[in-house]
Amino acid sequence: MLAVVTVFMYIRYWSQTEYEIQGKILIKNTESRQGFVENNNFGKFGLVKTANSLEDEIGILTSTGVMEEVITKNTFNITYYKEGKIRDIEIYGEDVPVRILVDETSDSLAYGLQISVNFLDSETFELNTDYNDKKLYSKHDFGELITLPYGTFTIVLKNEVTDIDNLEPLYFVVGKKKDLITNFLQNLSVHPDNETGSLLNINFIAGHQKKGEDILLGLVETYIDKTIKYENELAENTIKMIDERLKLLSGEIEDVETSVADFKSENVVTDVARNADSYIQQSNEYKKQVAEYQTQIKVLDNIETSLLSRTTESTIGGSFSINNSSLTSLINNYNTTLLERNQLSQSAVTSNPVLVNLNDKLNNLRESILQNIRSVKNGYSIARQNLLSNANRYDARIARVPGMEKKLLEISRDKSTKEGLYLFLLQKREEEVLSLATPVSSTRIVSYPQAGKFPISPNKKILYLTGVLFGLLVPFSMVFVKDAWDNKVTSVEDLTTSLSVPFLGEISRSKKKGILLHNESRGTSPTTELFQLLHFNLDYLKKTEKNQTLLVTSTVKGEGKTFIASNLAVTLASLGEKVILIAFDLREPQLMADFNMDNSPGVSDFIIKKGLTSNIIIQKHPSIENLSLIGSGVVNSNIGRLMLSKRIDGLLKNLKENYDRIIIDTPPIGLVSDAFALNKFIDSTIYVVRKDVTNKEHLKTIETVYKNEKLKNTMVLLNDTKEGPSYGHDHS
């Protein structure tokens, strides 16, 4: 519940709501779809609007220049807020009753400063802010040019605002355009709708739905305006260039036509050599062949020079351009043999017979190639001279063609070229005029920007689900960690589920330490009553008729065995039984100190001193009737030998004859084994376990003692538990 409430409070008061605004535009003039201009190869002349790639258009849309123009045109760098109880709320559009103009060229303009506007009446307002650790207040009229230490402003009340009395105060913040551009571009994403088309999806993340829609719409409109402006400028420049060229071509064509008329009037052109064109064609063909032979000769010269001046063996190039098949075959054979020789030389010595044979073969092939080159070159030279002679003969025939006809042909050719170019430019000019007369952008808005109905952040479902999971995980983890680290016995269930040992009962924590007396005037405590209940449980769980001798022990020191033995003895004595309490903890005796009685003479004195009788070591309690005690005596270093003394047998037999109940306080069995030596003398064992002290691992020791019957009739007792509800007791 706490986690869910925390999520609710976070969503309600702290989280920043964000909406996704989506739009879609079509870029028609892209590489993916060629237009008429490209299909007619006009783009090659640089006179038309060529297609742009979709990636370039995305780059323009997401450029800082376009975004800066959007921010400047719509003053998106000024943000308006209303103060809230928990957090301030951004207002926009119709919710803002004023228009604020900021002189951004002012050096004193303070960016990020909260400037509050309090409306006084329909003509005046008050500005206040904290600037340089000072509170500044000033009163102004709407439309007034305001010059203050933190900037220059003009605030105008919107015409649609009529009820000035109900206007709530607001404050505005002027942001840096560079920061806003970076922030807006980070929240902007443009990507193709599909792989083959020219549709672009434009997404924008904003904290205000209407403002986000206006930002995205302004971005698209600015992009379209820039596109139209660029295309129109290109068309105007193209028309201007074409007009200049047409004017020049018109004069050149007129001059050519005048030259033709003058030439024909001055020279009578009636007969032209019929074979002139054939002569020209044949002469050109011979010259072409001469050039080819000349090329072949140069190639052969290069190969010959390479063979004669070769110092490092390498393959012969250029064989692919030689028209002589036998020479080409020799060169290819030479190159193949050379490659084979080079490969073998990497792994064989120079005296290798195969390598020697390959070297001889290469030398022979080199001589053969040189001989063939000289022979072929000689043949090419003769053929070239013959062809050149034929070409000269035809040139002489051409020279006989009247020079006038040649001049006329040149003039006609120049005229035809200029007329073709003139017609092409006229057609292009008409295209540009038409495109300029209809200023429609190649970009079309397919889907206007629209904000989503629900915010994308914070995601309430995910947050609430996270809260629920967190709210479940934390307590379960705490419980798991607590259980994993808590290795102490904490409840009765820890004993009953882990042990097969009979459960004797529990003793609650008492506010009083030491011995609990029963003759107090203020009544019996709940802990005392639990000791009385312990008496009944002992009779219920007894395995012998009298259950006379009770041994009280524990696993480690500090579990309260002495406390249990002492108060059990007091309880039984108060119920009319004749009880004797023996301090058999001969190592660290504490029992007699709790009763403020002497510890000696005691058990160790009785064992060591043969003439000492049991009556001497028995001490009757001065105030508790029916209760006697035996101290541990003088501390001895050889405790183990004392516990095996036959004097103990005689002592306990004597006590059994004179007392109804014998309670023995022994040292912890987890530290020493003294208690096991008394097993043959006892009827039952009270094994004390203390809450939050006894380690759960010690329960294995108790189970082992019980199953192996190391101590007779073992019963487990839980000490120091929480005091439960009581009836009729005074707990003050």
XYZ file of C-alpha atoms in Angstrom:
732
model
C 0.000 0.000 0.000
C 2.799 2.396 0.826
C 4.479 1.717 -2.522
C 1.238 2.257 -4.463
C 0.509 5.468 -2.562
C 4.057 6.652 -3.268
C 3.569 5.996 -6.996
C 0.258 7.868 -6.903
C 1.861 10.852 -5.162
C 4.737 10.823 -7.640
C 2.403 10.786 -10.637
C 0.107 13.373 -9.119
C 2.583 15.915 -7.805
C 6.147 15.344 -9.003
C 6.307 13.595 -12.384
C 6.587 15.647 -15.566
C 3.852 14.686 -18.037
C 5.011 14.191 -21.625
C 2.954 13.644 -24.773
C 3.967 12.303 -28.167
C 2.975 14.453 -31.146
C 2.893 12.653 -34.491
C 2.718 13.979 -38.048
C 3.421 12.737 -41.559
C 4.654 14.516 -44.708
C 5.330 13.436 -48.300
C 8.576 14.444 -50.036
C 7.740 14.090 -53.739
C 11.039 15.144 -55.323
C 13.420 12.442 -54.058
C 15.800 9.924 -55.560
C 13.386 7.099 -54.873
C 10.955 8.562 -57.463
C 12.479 10.358 -60.484
C 10.521 13.145 -62.082
C 10.091 14.377 -65.633
C 13.172 16.524 -65.494
C 15.529 13.677 -64.645
C 13.980 11.365 -67.237
C 14.726 13.911 -69.933
C 18.345 14.330 -68.776
C 17.883 18.055 -68.221
C 19.570 17.761 -64.879
C 22.881 17.162 -66.615
C 22.959 20.766 -67.727
C 22.579 22.204 -64.215
C 19.537 24.231 -65.263
C 16.800 22.420 -63.331
C 15.717 21.454 -59.789
C 17.370 18.104 -59.252
C 15.948 15.454 -56.924
C 17.173 15.343 -53.331
C 17.691 12.216 -51.258
C 15.329 11.416 -48.421
C 18.269 11.460 -45.996
C 19.108 15.022 -47.035
C 15.535 16.150 -46.387
C 15.610 14.523 -42.939
C 18.853 16.372 -42.265
C 17.225 19.687 -43.225
C 14.170 19.000 -41.052
C 16.356 18.252 -38.030
C 18.788 21.119 -38.609
C 19.401 23.807 -36.017
C 18.646 26.565 -38.555
C 15.083 25.420 -39.188
C 14.416 24.866 -35.478
C 15.871 28.268 -34.597
C 13.536 29.941 -37.082
C 10.556 28.085 -35.584
C 11.482 29.230 -32.064
C 12.080 32.822 -33.144
C 8.926 33.121 -35.230
C 6.659 31.761 -32.469
C 8.639 33.040 -29.418
C 8.824 29.522 -28.014
C 11.809 30.651 -25.958
C 9.378 32.379 -23.572
C 7.602 29.911 -21.274
C 4.645 30.849 -19.068
C 3.685 29.233 -15.743
C 1.052 29.449 -13.064
C 2.111 28.748 -9.514
C 0.569 25.624 -7.942
C 0.438 24.312 -4.408
C 2.785 21.431 -5.140
C 4.328 22.284 -8.484
C 3.966 25.003 -11.088
C 1.900 24.406 -14.236
C 2.971 25.492 -17.718
C 0.320 27.476 -19.606
C 0.219 28.145 -23.331
C -1.856 29.680 -26.070
C -5.292 30.888 -25.024
C -4.444 30.359 -21.367
C -1.828 33.119 -21.572
C -3.548 36.532 -21.378
C -0.534 38.557 -22.564
C 2.045 38.724 -25.313
C 5.607 39.453 -24.249
C 8.246 40.831 -26.575
C 11.839 40.498 -25.392
C 14.830 42.404 -26.678
C 17.222 39.486 -27.027
C 19.999 41.754 -28.222
C 20.211 43.349 -24.778
C 23.370 42.417 -22.887
C 21.518 42.613 -19.568
C 18.937 39.954 -20.447
C 18.842 37.354 -17.658
C 18.048 33.902 -19.001
C 16.232 31.407 -16.781
C 14.997 34.106 -14.382
C 11.442 33.761 -13.037
C 9.668 37.076 -13.641
C 6.232 37.322 -12.033
C 3.402 39.364 -13.567
C 0.613 40.545 -11.250
C -2.370 42.137 -13.018
C -3.556 45.318 -11.278
C -6.176 46.563 -13.752
C -6.823 46.700 -17.470
C -3.965 49.133 -18.017
C -1.298 48.394 -15.412
C 0.564 45.434 -14.006
C 3.403 44.747 -11.609
C 6.652 42.897 -12.263
C 8.635 41.281 -9.461
C 11.547 38.909 -9.319
C 14.618 37.938 -7.309
C 17.655 39.307 -9.089
C 21.190 39.260 -7.637
C 19.800 38.308 -4.203
C 17.460 41.296 -4.248
C 13.707 41.488 -4.644
C 12.823 43.915 -7.423
C 9.308 45.346 -7.829
C 8.141 47.673 -10.601
C 4.791 48.931 -11.896
C 4.171 49.439 -15.634
C 1.530 50.047 -18.295
C 0.623 47.507 -20.960
C 2.464 48.249 -24.212
C 5.180 50.238 -22.448
C 8.823 49.615 -23.309
C 10.264 48.362 -20.031
C 13.982 48.584 -19.381
C 15.091 46.829 -16.208
C 18.406 45.506 -14.861
C 17.451 42.011 -16.000
C 16.240 42.869 -19.515
C 14.106 44.959 -21.849
C 10.471 43.892 -22.373
C 7.177 44.958 -23.831
C 4.066 43.307 -22.377
C 0.792 43.632 -24.273
C -2.622 42.494 -23.048
C -4.410 40.319 -25.601
C -7.553 41.791 -27.175
C -9.695 38.811 -26.265
C -9.044 39.345 -22.556
C -12.024 41.209 -21.056
C -12.271 40.176 -17.406
C -9.046 41.523 -15.964
C -10.233 41.059 -12.360
C -10.263 37.263 -12.613
C -6.776 36.955 -14.087
C -4.453 34.969 -11.868
C -0.806 35.995 -11.474
C 1.692 34.227 -13.692
C 5.395 34.222 -14.279
C 7.485 33.766 -17.394
C 11.009 32.538 -18.087
C 13.155 33.527 -21.062
C 15.239 30.576 -22.199
C 18.403 30.515 -24.255
C 17.676 29.625 -27.856
C 20.718 27.385 -28.109
C 19.550 25.338 -25.149
C 15.994 25.198 -26.480
C 17.191 24.142 -29.926
C 19.217 21.330 -28.386
C 16.298 20.260 -26.194
C 13.735 20.368 -29.019
C 15.987 18.456 -31.426
C 16.589 15.797 -28.770
C 12.826 15.310 -28.520
C 12.396 15.297 -32.328
C 12.672 12.185 -34.471
C 12.169 11.899 -38.233
C 12.235 8.559 -40.034
C 10.902 7.087 -43.295
C 7.485 5.467 -43.141
C 8.705 2.615 -45.355
C 11.838 1.552 -47.190
C 10.710 2.363 -50.744
C 8.421 5.385 -50.447
C 8.939 9.072 -49.684
C 6.685 9.400 -46.631
C 8.309 10.746 -43.475
C 6.985 10.200 -39.967
C 7.754 13.100 -37.634
C 7.486 12.572 -33.861
C 7.979 15.140 -31.124
C 7.884 14.811 -27.332
C 6.436 17.771 -25.412
C 5.069 18.490 -21.965
C 2.117 20.462 -23.342
C -0.140 18.965 -26.028
C -1.107 22.148 -27.872
C 2.371 23.629 -27.669
C 3.902 20.437 -28.975
C 1.484 20.410 -31.924
C 2.330 24.027 -32.742
C 6.063 23.362 -32.542
C 5.834 20.417 -34.921
C 3.464 22.244 -37.286
C 5.754 25.274 -37.257
C 8.691 23.011 -38.092
C 6.902 21.516 -41.107
C 5.612 24.879 -42.346
C 9.042 26.486 -41.996
C 10.579 23.594 -43.913
C 7.962 23.964 -46.683
C 8.451 27.741 -46.870
C 12.202 27.326 -47.137
C 11.756 24.686 -49.839
C 9.447 26.931 -51.890
C 11.765 29.901 -51.448
C 14.769 27.874 -52.567
C 12.946 26.448 -55.596
C 11.673 29.888 -56.636
C 15.117 31.453 -56.292
C 16.546 28.653 -58.404
C 13.848 29.140 -61.046
C 14.333 32.930 -61.173
C 18.092 32.609 -61.514
C 17.648 29.973 -64.216
C 15.246 32.197 -66.217
C 17.593 35.151 -65.894
C 20.529 33.104 -67.144
C 18.491 31.650 -70.037
C 17.289 35.111 -71.144
C 20.849 36.379 -71.297
C 21.941 33.374 -73.304
C 18.980 33.585 -75.706
C 19.751 37.220 -76.423
C 23.331 36.322 -77.243
C 22.349 33.311 -79.388
C 19.790 35.378 -81.308
C 22.494 37.817 -82.440
C 24.888 34.974 -83.335
C 22.259 33.186 -85.458
C 21.459 36.418 -87.307
C 25.146 36.937 -88.062
C 25.479 33.363 -89.402
C 22.463 33.739 -91.676
C 23.892 37.008 -93.031
C 27.227 35.279 -93.712
C 25.516 32.473 -95.689
C 23.589 34.950 -97.819
C 26.693 37.041 -98.530
C 28.781 33.936 -99.317
C 26.280 32.518 -101.841
C 25.769 35.861 -103.512
C 29.475 36.446 -103.909
C 30.384 32.878 -104.997
C 28.500 30.728 -107.434
C 28.234 27.247 -105.916
C 26.788 24.884 -108.628
C 29.063 21.721 -108.661
C 30.647 19.852 -105.692
C 32.831 16.756 -106.037
C 30.418 13.861 -105.585
C 32.955 11.709 -103.802
C 34.116 14.356 -101.384
C 32.372 12.716 -98.426
C 33.702 9.313 -99.479
C 37.249 10.670 -99.752
C 37.012 12.198 -96.337
C 35.674 8.977 -94.830
C 38.338 6.836 -96.465
C 41.125 9.205 -95.472
C 39.923 9.148 -91.893
C 39.796 5.364 -91.918
C 43.397 5.147 -93.162
C 44.530 7.630 -90.542
C 42.782 5.611 -87.891
C 44.592 2.481 -89.007
C 47.877 4.381 -89.079
C 47.256 5.421 -85.468
C 46.508 1.834 -84.487
C 49.748 0.587 -86.093
C 51.623 3.378 -84.385
C 50.152 2.264 -81.051
C 51.162 -1.350 -81.711
C 54.702 -0.247 -82.508
C 54.928 1.755 -79.269
C 53.711 -1.231 -77.256
C 56.320 -3.456 -78.910
C 59.001 -0.844 -78.235
C 58.081 -0.802 -74.565
C 58.197 -4.595 -74.319
C 61.515 -4.725 -76.162
C 63.015 -2.023 -73.939
C 61.748 -3.825 -70.855
C 63.337 -7.127 -71.942
C 66.645 -5.583 -72.854
C 67.001 -3.482 -69.679
C 65.480 -5.947 -67.182
C 67.518 -6.411 -64.003
C 64.854 -7.979 -61.822
C 62.815 -10.715 -63.342
C 59.102 -9.792 -63.517
C 56.211 -10.605 -65.789
C 55.697 -8.769 -69.110
C 52.581 -6.652 -69.264
C 50.720 -5.344 -72.277
C 50.327 -8.647 -74.155
C 46.546 -8.180 -74.167
C 46.920 -5.136 -76.556
C 49.119 -6.929 -79.166
C 47.256 -8.181 -82.233
C 49.893 -10.800 -83.091
C 48.774 -14.164 -81.683
C 52.159 -15.913 -81.872
C 53.886 -13.090 -80.004
C 51.078 -13.007 -77.419
C 51.466 -16.768 -76.935
C 55.230 -16.413 -76.405
C 54.727 -13.640 -73.835
C 52.086 -15.617 -71.946
C 54.373 -18.670 -71.958
C 57.209 -16.484 -70.655
C 55.055 -15.056 -67.853
C 53.833 -18.522 -66.833
C 57.371 -19.931 -66.769
C 58.622 -16.928 -64.813
C 55.910 -17.334 -62.154
C 56.730 -21.025 -61.866
C 60.463 -20.231 -61.533
C 59.747 -17.573 -58.845
C 57.624 -19.957 -56.797
C 60.244 -22.693 -56.990
C 63.078 -20.338 -56.083
C 61.419 -19.612 -52.729
C 61.925 -23.185 -51.600
C 64.813 -24.523 -53.746
C 68.478 -23.674 -54.077
C 69.870 -22.109 -57.251
C 71.614 -25.359 -58.185
C 68.328 -27.246 -58.337
C 68.114 -28.909 -61.808
C 64.497 -27.901 -62.302
C 65.325 -24.309 -61.441
C 68.275 -24.366 -63.871
C 66.059 -25.736 -66.659
C 63.456 -23.020 -65.998
C 66.144 -20.316 -66.204
C 67.366 -21.713 -69.533
C 63.810 -21.848 -70.813
C 63.256 -18.230 -69.787
C 66.402 -17.111 -71.620
C 65.302 -18.939 -74.790
C 61.805 -17.461 -74.568
C 63.264 -13.968 -74.072
C 65.354 -14.312 -77.254
C 62.376 -15.637 -79.204
C 60.200 -12.759 -78.041
C 62.835 -10.193 -79.023
C 63.170 -11.726 -82.508
C 59.393 -11.797 -82.993
C 59.070 -8.199 -81.786
C 61.626 -7.001 -84.329
C 59.894 -8.960 -87.089
C 56.425 -7.712 -86.180
C 57.632 -4.142 -85.790
C 59.168 -4.241 -89.251
C 55.874 -5.481 -90.725
C 53.864 -2.820 -88.843
C 56.197 -0.082 -90.083
C 55.817 -1.093 -93.712
C 52.042 -1.316 -93.394
C 51.899 2.069 -91.643
C 53.850 3.726 -94.430
C 51.528 2.239 -97.063
C 48.429 3.386 -95.202
C 49.885 6.830 -94.662
C 50.587 7.107 -98.390
C 46.999 6.161 -99.189
C 45.689 8.698 -96.699
C 47.847 11.421 -98.232
C 46.533 10.514 -101.622
C 42.946 10.927 -100.504
C 43.826 14.146 -98.703
C 45.149 15.471 -101.968
C 41.862 14.586 -103.591
C 39.956 16.347 -100.856
C 42.172 19.391 -101.302
C 40.903 19.605 -104.795
C 37.354 20.068 -103.573
C 36.494 23.742 -103.939
C 37.375 25.679 -100.823
C 34.142 27.515 -101.145
C 32.104 24.392 -100.407
C 34.185 23.709 -97.325
C 33.551 27.197 -96.090
C 29.855 26.833 -96.739
C 29.665 23.620 -94.779
C 31.376 25.218 -91.792
C 28.914 28.089 -91.815
C 25.927 25.718 -92.053
C 27.202 23.571 -89.227
C 27.632 26.593 -86.940
C 24.129 27.767 -87.754
C 22.591 24.337 -87.035
C 24.322 24.134 -83.651
C 23.170 27.565 -82.530
C 19.583 26.949 -83.650
C 19.397 23.655 -81.694
C 20.717 25.301 -78.545
C 18.298 28.206 -78.993
C 15.272 25.873 -79.207
C 16.416 23.911 -76.137
C 16.787 27.057 -74.041
C 13.354 28.304 -75.115
C 11.785 25.035 -73.960
C 13.643 25.173 -70.646
C 12.592 28.777 -70.059
C 8.929 27.862 -70.465
C 9.304 25.070 -67.899
C 10.858 27.413 -65.342
C 8.206 30.090 -65.955
C 5.470 27.522 -65.358
C 7.079 26.288 -62.138
C 7.456 29.867 -60.928
C 3.854 30.739 -61.783
C 2.596 27.862 -59.583
C 4.664 28.087 -56.337
C 3.676 24.682 -54.915
C 6.186 22.907 -52.719
C 7.299 19.397 -53.482
C 6.444 18.618 -49.856
C 2.859 17.843 -48.811
C 1.456 17.448 -45.303
C -0.227 14.067 -45.207
C -1.139 14.071 -41.505
C -1.149 17.251 -39.472
C 0.640 17.091 -36.111
C -1.618 15.678 -33.432
C -0.854 14.922 -29.801
C -1.759 11.590 -28.268
C -4.775 11.420 -25.988
C -2.779 9.894 -23.172
C 0.711 10.875 -22.019
C 3.608 8.583 -22.796
C 5.372 9.641 -19.613
C 4.860 8.873 -16.853
C 3.572 5.426 -17.836
C 1.001 4.872 -15.110
C 0.550 1.161 -15.758
C 4.250 0.442 -15.569
C 4.724 2.700 -12.546
C 1.834 1.134 -10.629
C 2.969 -2.350 -11.594
C 6.481 -1.458 -10.466
C 5.066 -0.066 -7.234
C 3.082 -3.232 -6.563
C 6.052 -5.458 -7.341
C 8.347 -3.275 -5.254
C 5.822 -3.239 -2.432
C 5.707 -7.027 -2.497
C 9.386 -7.582 -3.089
C 10.686 -5.375 -0.272
C 8.800 -6.983 2.637
C 9.358 -10.474 1.282
C 13.040 -9.670 0.862
C 13.191 -8.274 4.377
C 11.544 -11.394 5.741
C 13.850 -13.595 3.686
C 16.954 -11.714 4.798
C 15.753 -11.704 8.377
C 15.154 -15.436 8.276
C 18.445 -16.026 6.485
C 20.438 -14.044 9.041
C 18.350 -14.917 12.082
C 19.868 -18.170 13.338
C 18.465 -17.867 16.834
C 15.486 -19.636 18.382
C 12.678 -17.070 18.437
C 9.479 -19.003 19.128
C 7.953 -22.187 20.427
C 7.400 -23.246 16.799
C 11.171 -23.303 16.259
C 11.383 -25.958 18.992
C 8.314 -28.024 18.188
C 9.083 -28.180 14.445
C 12.792 -28.942 14.834
C 12.772 -31.268 17.870
C 11.068 -34.466 18.839
C 11.933 -33.667 22.470
C 8.859 -33.139 24.706
C 8.116 -29.477 25.214
C 7.863 -28.654 28.918
C 6.703 -25.067 28.628
C 7.926 -21.516 28.461
C 8.960 -18.869 30.975
C 8.307 -15.236 30.087
C 10.707 -12.388 30.628
C 10.443 -10.916 34.098
C 11.047 -7.305 35.009
C 12.727 -8.560 38.198
C 16.048 -10.349 38.011
C 17.241 -13.255 40.105
C 14.864 -15.027 42.552
C 11.129 -14.397 42.260
C 9.623 -14.505 45.822
C 5.997 -15.425 46.409
C 5.251 -13.609 49.604
C 5.096 -10.136 48.037
C 2.169 -8.063 49.090
C 1.348 -6.860 45.578
C 0.488 -10.263 44.206
C 1.945 -12.921 42.003
C 3.563 -12.005 38.681
C 2.766 -13.776 35.361
C 6.286 -15.239 35.346
C 5.718 -16.795 38.769
C 2.500 -18.343 37.540
C 4.388 -19.878 34.623
C 6.736 -21.547 37.135
C 3.673 -22.928 38.904
C 2.409 -24.228 35.554
C 5.849 -25.772 35.054
C 5.228 -27.842 38.189
C 2.089 -29.366 36.672
C 3.828 -30.027 33.339
C 6.611 -31.871 35.166
C 4.104 -34.229 36.733
C 2.342 -34.687 33.397
C 5.537 -35.553 31.497
C 7.167 -37.647 34.242
C 8.363 -41.167 33.472
C 9.001 -42.229 37.041
C 6.497 -42.293 39.847
C 8.141 -39.625 41.961
C 10.125 -37.695 39.354
C 12.193 -36.683 42.377
C 15.583 -35.662 40.980
C 15.583 -32.954 38.294
C 18.696 -31.886 36.390
C 18.662 -28.383 34.835
C 21.139 -27.682 32.046
C 21.579 -25.793 28.757
C 23.879 -25.708 25.738
C 25.877 -22.556 26.381
C 26.304 -19.988 29.084
C 23.688 -17.248 29.407
C 20.568 -19.248 28.538
C 19.170 -18.943 32.082
C 19.517 -22.465 33.473
C 20.460 -21.163 36.942
C 17.499 -18.762 36.859
C 15.163 -21.622 35.944
C 16.618 -23.988 38.576
C 16.442 -21.365 41.338
C 12.907 -20.183 40.679
C 11.628 -23.699 40.070
C 13.007 -24.674 43.459
C 11.359 -21.647 45.089
C 8.063 -22.442 43.343
C 8.038 -26.091 44.433
C 8.950 -25.094 47.987
C 6.095 -22.582 48.035
C 3.735 -25.370 47.033
C 4.657 -27.370 50.154
C 7.350 -29.658 48.788
C 10.589 -30.118 50.688
C 13.158 -29.026 48.115
C 16.934 -28.989 48.009
C 18.795 -27.058 45.273
C 22.332 -28.232 44.455
C 24.905 -26.082 42.657
C 26.710 -28.726 40.587
C 28.298 -26.078 38.348
C 31.750 -26.525 39.895
C 33.515 -24.352 37.324
C 31.655 -20.999 37.310
C 29.195 -21.183 40.229
C 26.449 -18.531 40.319
C 23.584 -20.177 42.163
C 24.454 -19.295 45.781
C 25.228 -15.679 44.865
C 21.658 -15.253 43.592
C 20.413 -16.274 47.058
C 23.041 -14.163 48.849
C 24.356 -17.289 50.583
C 27.839 -18.764 51.040
C 29.105 -21.060 48.295
C 31.316 -23.084 50.670
C 31.333 -25.615 52.165
C 29.718 -27.334 49.246
C 29.829 -30.209 46.768
C 33.560 -30.066 45.998
C 34.367 -29.868 49.733
C 32.158 -32.903 50.410
C 33.884 -34.931 47.683
C 37.426 -34.003 48.637
C 37.115 -34.092 52.436
C 36.228 -37.638 53.391
C 35.134 -36.810 56.934
C 32.715 -34.088 55.837
C 29.038 -35.088 56.182
C 26.087 -33.948 54.055
C 24.499 -32.137 56.983
C 27.458 -29.749 57.111
C 27.137 -28.630 53.438
C 23.333 -28.285 53.472
C 22.191 -24.696 54.050
C 18.580 -23.926 54.868
C 17.262 -20.739 53.246
C 16.624 -18.155 55.973
C 13.293 -16.889 54.597
C 11.893 -19.458 52.168
C 10.309 -22.345 54.003
C 10.991 -25.897 52.768
C 13.989 -24.744 50.671
C 17.574 -25.883 51.317
C 20.651 -25.355 49.164
C 24.083 -26.901 48.650
C 26.792 -24.691 47.165
C 29.463 -25.797 44.708
C 32.224 -25.447 47.298
C 35.810 -24.464 46.727
C 36.722 -24.252 43.015
C 38.977 -27.161 42.059
C 41.093 -27.557 38.940
C 40.341 -31.278 38.467
C 36.573 -31.101 38.029
C 36.301 -34.153 35.792
C 37.719 -36.466 38.456
C 35.442 -35.005 41.119
C 32.323 -35.698 38.992
C 33.229 -39.408 38.944
C 33.561 -39.662 42.723
C 31.476 -42.322 44.545
C 30.786 -39.722 47.231
C 28.235 -38.148 44.887
C 26.257 -41.395 44.908
C 26.121 -41.413 48.685
C 25.201 -37.743 48.838
C 22.264 -38.087 46.444
C 20.961 -41.250 48.134
C 20.914 -39.403 51.450
C 19.132 -36.446 49.922
C 16.494 -38.616 48.252
C 15.605 -40.026 51.664
C 15.141 -36.569 53.245
C 13.705 -34.360 50.438
C 10.680 -34.493 48.172
C 12.467 -32.834 45.256
C 16.127 -32.525 44.335
C 17.029 -29.889 41.699
C 20.554 -29.951 40.279
C 22.041 -26.905 38.495
C 24.812 -28.118 36.130
C 27.225 -26.396 33.735
C 26.236 -26.127 29.991
C 26.692 -29.431 28.191
C 27.763 -27.640 25.015
C 30.940 -26.557 26.799
C 31.710 -29.410 29.256
C 30.335 -32.890 29.861
C 29.916 -32.660 33.658
C 26.136 -33.067 33.484
C 26.370 -36.462 31.761
C 28.128 -37.919 34.853
C 24.934 -37.292 36.886
C 22.594 -39.058 34.442
C 22.378 -42.236 36.563
C 21.168 -40.277 39.585
C 18.380 -38.233 37.986
C 14.767 -38.871 37.017
C 14.268 -36.052 34.465
C 16.224 -33.351 32.649
C 15.057 -29.791 32.041
C 16.966 -28.505 29.005
C 16.789 -24.691 28.938
C 16.640 -22.829 25.604
C 16.587 -19.025 25.635
C 14.736 -16.965 23.036
C 17.000 -14.875 20.749
C 20.097 -16.369 22.464
C 20.178 -20.084 21.677
C 21.487 -20.813 18.186
C 19.296 -23.048 16.020
C 22.345 -25.202 15.395
C 22.303 -26.075 19.126
C 18.945 -27.777 18.647
C 20.812 -30.627 16.974
C 22.699 -31.155 20.244
C 19.418 -31.336 22.181
C 17.985 -33.822 19.700
C 21.102 -35.980 19.944
C 20.974 -35.964 23.758
C 17.304 -36.963 23.699
C 17.545 -39.721 21.085
C 20.714 -41.252 22.591
C 19.274 -40.901 26.124
C 22.432 -39.244 27.385
C 20.196 -37.503 29.931
C 17.082 -39.204 31.259
C 13.612 -37.977 30.277
C 14.879 -34.821 28.570
C 12.316 -32.027 28.292
C 12.947 -28.685 26.613
C 11.971 -25.371 28.210
C 11.866 -22.015 26.334
C 13.084 -19.144 28.505
C 12.767 -15.351 28.229
C 9.727 -15.255 25.941
C 7.490 -12.245 25.479
C 4.981 -11.800 28.287
C 1.511 -12.611 26.974
C -1.937 -11.345 28.038
C -2.608 -11.766 31.765
C -5.619 -11.759 33.967
C -5.842 -10.126 37.397
C -2.153 -9.140 37.694
C -0.539 -5.861 38.553
C 2.339 -5.144 36.086
C 3.422 -1.850 37.476
